[in-house]
Coordinates of C-alpha atoms in Angstrom, one line a residue:
M1 CA 280.1 52.5 231.9
L2 CA 283.2 50.7 232.2
A3 CA 286.0 51.5 229.8
P4 CA 287.2 48.4 227.7
S5 CA 290.3 46.8 229.2
F6 CA 293.5 46.1 227.5
L7 CA 295.5 43.2 228.6
P8 CA 298.5 42.3 227.6
G9 CA 298.9 39.2 225.1
P10 CA 301.6 36.4 224.7
R11 CA 303.6 38.7 222.0
N12 CA 303.2 42.1 224.7
R13 CA 306.9 40.9 225.8
C14 CA 310.6 41.8 225.5
S15 CA 312.4 39.4 223.3
S16 CA 315.8 38.0 224.7
S17 CA 317.4 40.3 222.0
G18 CA 316.0 43.4 223.9
A19 CA 314.1 44.3 220.8
T20 CA 310.3 45.4 221.6
V21 CA 307.6 43.7 220.3
V22 CA 304.4 45.6 218.9
P23 CA 301.9 44.6 221.7
C24 CA 298.4 42.6 220.6
Y25 CA 295.3 43.6 222.3
N26 CA 292.0 41.6 223.2
L27 CA 288.9 43.5 223.6
R28 CA 285.9 43.0 225.5
P29 CA 282.6 44.2 224.8
A30 CA 281.5 47.5 227.0
V31 CA 278.8 47.2 229.4
F32 CA 276.3 49.9 229.7
T33 CA 274.2 50.5 233.2
P34 CA 271.0 52.2 232.6
S35 CA 270.2 55.1 234.8
P36 CA 266.8 54.9 237.2
S37 CA 264.9 57.4 235.1
A38 CA 265.5 55.1 231.8
R39 CA 264.1 52.2 233.9
Q40 CA 261.2 54.2 234.9
A41 CA 260.5 55.6 231.7
S42 CA 260.8 51.9 229.9
S43 CA 258.2 50.5 232.5
R44 CA 255.5 52.8 231.5
L45 CA 255.6 51.6 228.0
Q46 CA 253.8 48.4 227.4
L47 CA 255.5 46.6 224.5
H48 CA 253.7 44.2 222.3
P49 CA 255.3 41.6 220.1
S50 CA 255.4 42.6 216.3
P51 CA 252.7 40.4 214.5
P52 CA 254.1 37.4 212.4
T53 CA 255.1 38.3 209.0
P54 CA 254.4 36.3 205.9
A55 CA 257.0 33.9 204.7
G56 CA 257.9 35.6 201.6
N57 CA 258.3 39.0 203.9
Q58 CA 260.6 37.4 206.4
P59 CA 263.4 40.0 207.7
H60 CA 266.8 39.3 207.2
Q61 CA 268.7 37.8 210.2
G62 CA 270.4 40.3 212.1
S63 CA 267.5 43.0 211.5
E64 CA 265.5 44.3 214.3
T65 CA 261.8 45.1 214.7
L66 CA 260.9 47.8 216.6
P67 CA 258.3 47.6 219.3
L68 CA 254.7 48.8 218.8
L69 CA 253.6 51.4 221.5
H70 CA 250.1 51.0 223.2
L71 CA 248.1 54.4 222.8
P72 CA 244.9 55.0 224.6
P73 CA 241.5 54.8 222.2
L74 CA 240.5 58.3 221.0
S75 CA 237.3 60.0 222.6
F76 CA 235.2 61.7 220.4
T77 CA 233.2 64.6 221.8
A78 CA 229.6 65.1 220.8
W79 CA 228.8 68.7 219.4
T80 CA 225.6 70.4 220.2
C81 CA 224.0 72.9 218.1
I82 CA 223.7 76.4 219.8
P83 CA 221.0 78.5 218.3
A84 CA 221.9 81.9 217.0
P85 CA 221.0 84.5 219.4
I86 CA 218.0 86.9 218.9
P87 CA 219.2 90.6 217.7
T88 CA 218.9 92.6 220.9
T89 CA 216.9 95.4 219.5
M90 CA 214.5 93.3 218.0
A91 CA 213.7 91.2 221.1
H92 CA 213.6 94.6 223.1
N93 CA 210.8 95.6 220.9
Q94 CA 209.1 92.3 221.1
D95 CA 208.9 92.9 224.8
N96 CA 207.5 96.5 224.8
T97 CA 204.7 95.6 222.2
K98 CA 200.9 95.4 223.7
M99 CA 199.3 92.3 222.9
L100 CA 196.1 93.0 220.9
P101 CA 192.8 90.8 220.4
L102 CA 192.9 89.1 216.7
F103 CA 191.1 91.3 214.1
Q104 CA 188.3 89.6 212.4
G105 CA 186.5 92.2 210.6
D106 CA 183.1 91.1 210.6
Y107 CA 181.5 93.4 213.2
S108 CA 181.4 90.8 215.8
N109 CA 181.3 91.4 219.7
K110 CA 181.2 94.9 219.2
E111 CA 184.1 95.1 217.0
D112 CA 185.0 98.6 215.6
P113 CA 187.5 98.3 213.0
V114 CA 188.7 101.8 212.8
E115 CA 189.4 101.6 216.6
W116 CA 191.1 98.4 216.7
F117 CA 193.7 99.7 213.7
A118 CA 194.2 103.0 215.7
L119 CA 195.2 100.7 218.7
F120 CA 197.3 98.8 216.8
R121 CA 199.4 101.7 215.7
L122 CA 199.9 102.7 219.0
A123 CA 201.1 99.4 220.1
M124 CA 203.6 99.7 217.0
T125 CA 205.3 102.6 217.5
K126 CA 208.8 101.3 218.4
L127 CA 209.1 98.9 215.6
S128 CA 210.2 99.4 212.2
D129 CA 207.9 99.5 209.0
T130 CA 208.8 96.3 208.0
E131 CA 208.1 94.6 211.5
K132 CA 204.9 96.6 211.5
V133 CA 203.7 94.8 208.2
T134 CA 204.4 91.3 209.6
C135 CA 202.9 91.9 212.8
F136 CA 200.0 93.1 211.3
E137 CA 199.3 90.0 209.3
C138 CA 199.8 88.0 212.7
Q139 CA 197.1 90.1 214.3
L140 CA 194.3 89.0 211.5
Y141 CA 192.1 86.2 212.9
P142 CA 192.9 82.7 210.8
G143 CA 190.3 81.9 208.2
G144 CA 188.5 85.3 209.0
L145 CA 187.2 88.0 206.7
A146 CA 190.2 90.2 207.8
E147 CA 192.8 87.5 206.7
E148 CA 191.1 86.7 203.7
W149 CA 191.1 90.7 202.7
F150 CA 194.8 90.8 203.3
T151 CA 195.6 87.7 201.1
D152 CA 193.8 89.4 198.1
L153 CA 195.6 92.7 198.6
D154 CA 198.4 93.2 195.7
L155 CA 201.8 93.4 196.8
A156 CA 202.1 97.2 196.4
E157 CA 199.0 97.5 198.6
K158 CA 200.7 96.0 201.8
M159 CA 204.3 97.2 201.1
S160 CA 204.4 99.4 204.4
L161 CA 201.9 100.1 207.2
T162 CA 201.0 103.4 205.1
D163 CA 199.6 101.4 202.3
I164 CA 197.6 98.8 204.4
K165 CA 196.1 101.9 206.4
N166 CA 194.6 103.2 202.5
A167 CA 193.4 99.7 201.8
F168 CA 191.9 99.3 205.3
I169 CA 189.9 102.6 205.6
W170 CA 188.6 101.7 201.9
R171 CA 187.5 98.4 203.4
W172 CA 186.2 99.5 206.6
P173 CA 185.5 103.3 206.4
M174 CA 184.7 105.4 209.5
M175 CA 181.0 105.1 210.8
R176 CA 179.5 108.6 210.9
K177 CA 178.2 109.4 214.2
P178 CA 174.2 111.0 214.0
K179 CA 173.9 114.6 214.2
W180 CA 171.3 113.8 216.9
S181 CA 171.0 111.5 219.7
R182 CA 167.8 109.0 219.4
A183 CA 166.2 111.3 222.5
Q184 CA 166.7 114.6 220.3
Q185 CA 165.7 112.7 217.2
R186 CA 162.3 111.9 219.1
E187 CA 161.8 115.7 220.2
R188 CA 162.1 117.0 216.9
I189 CA 159.9 114.2 215.1
K190 CA 157.1 115.5 217.8
D191 CA 157.4 119.1 216.9
Q192 CA 157.1 118.1 213.3
V193 CA 153.2 117.1 212.6
L194 CA 151.9 116.3 209.2
K195 CA 148.9 118.1 208.2
T196 CA 146.3 116.7 206.3
E197 CA 146.1 119.5 203.8
E198 CA 149.6 118.8 203.3
V199 CA 149.5 115.3 201.9
G200 CA 149.7 115.3 198.1
R201 CA 150.5 118.9 198.0
W202 CA 153.4 120.2 196.1
I203 CA 155.5 122.2 198.6
E204 CA 158.5 124.5 197.4
E205 CA 161.3 125.5 199.9
E206 CA 164.6 127.0 199.6
Q207 CA 166.7 123.6 199.9
A208 CA 164.3 121.2 198.3
S209 CA 161.1 120.9 196.5
D210 CA 158.6 117.9 197.0
Y211 CA 155.2 116.6 198.1
G212 CA 154.3 117.4 201.9
Q213 CA 154.5 114.0 203.1
N214 CA 158.0 113.4 201.6
L215 CA 159.3 116.6 203.3
W216 CA 158.0 115.6 206.5
A217 CA 159.4 112.1 206.1
E218 CA 162.9 113.5 205.5

């Protein structure tokens, strides 16, 4: 930066009488030299001329328009939905549960309802009561007899697994096994011979009284 120079004017002289005359200065415009860092910064900016303005909005003479800066286009990032994680307890319980065949409830394929329900309870010991009810409904064969039975139950009859057990036993009661095997029954029948004189004869016994042929048949 150069300081303005002061040049003596025509009046900056001493008169013949020796009196000092007030000097008059001629000022020159200052010249600013930009530094190298300013030149590099200005070279990075891309300047665009301002768009023409309408005739009615012409700026006054002497006013300056600011240059427009060229900015890079905005980029948008695509968002992806992340599913919520499964609770650790529920996922752990599902891994530990055993797979059972679907329950049909029609005694097909040698199906034993009481045995199936016992296996179901053993497989669901680590689940909560609400999860047990949900799993029981999922274990019913679609469109089968058991699913129709479960659908017709009242809401109070399937609130918990205990309620379902009571309704289940009422629908599929435990089959009583015979006291004697088939071989033992044959031997007992052979020993019981119906005599001719006992046919049509009324026989009185301690436990029951009936005709002889009826007592033999029992």
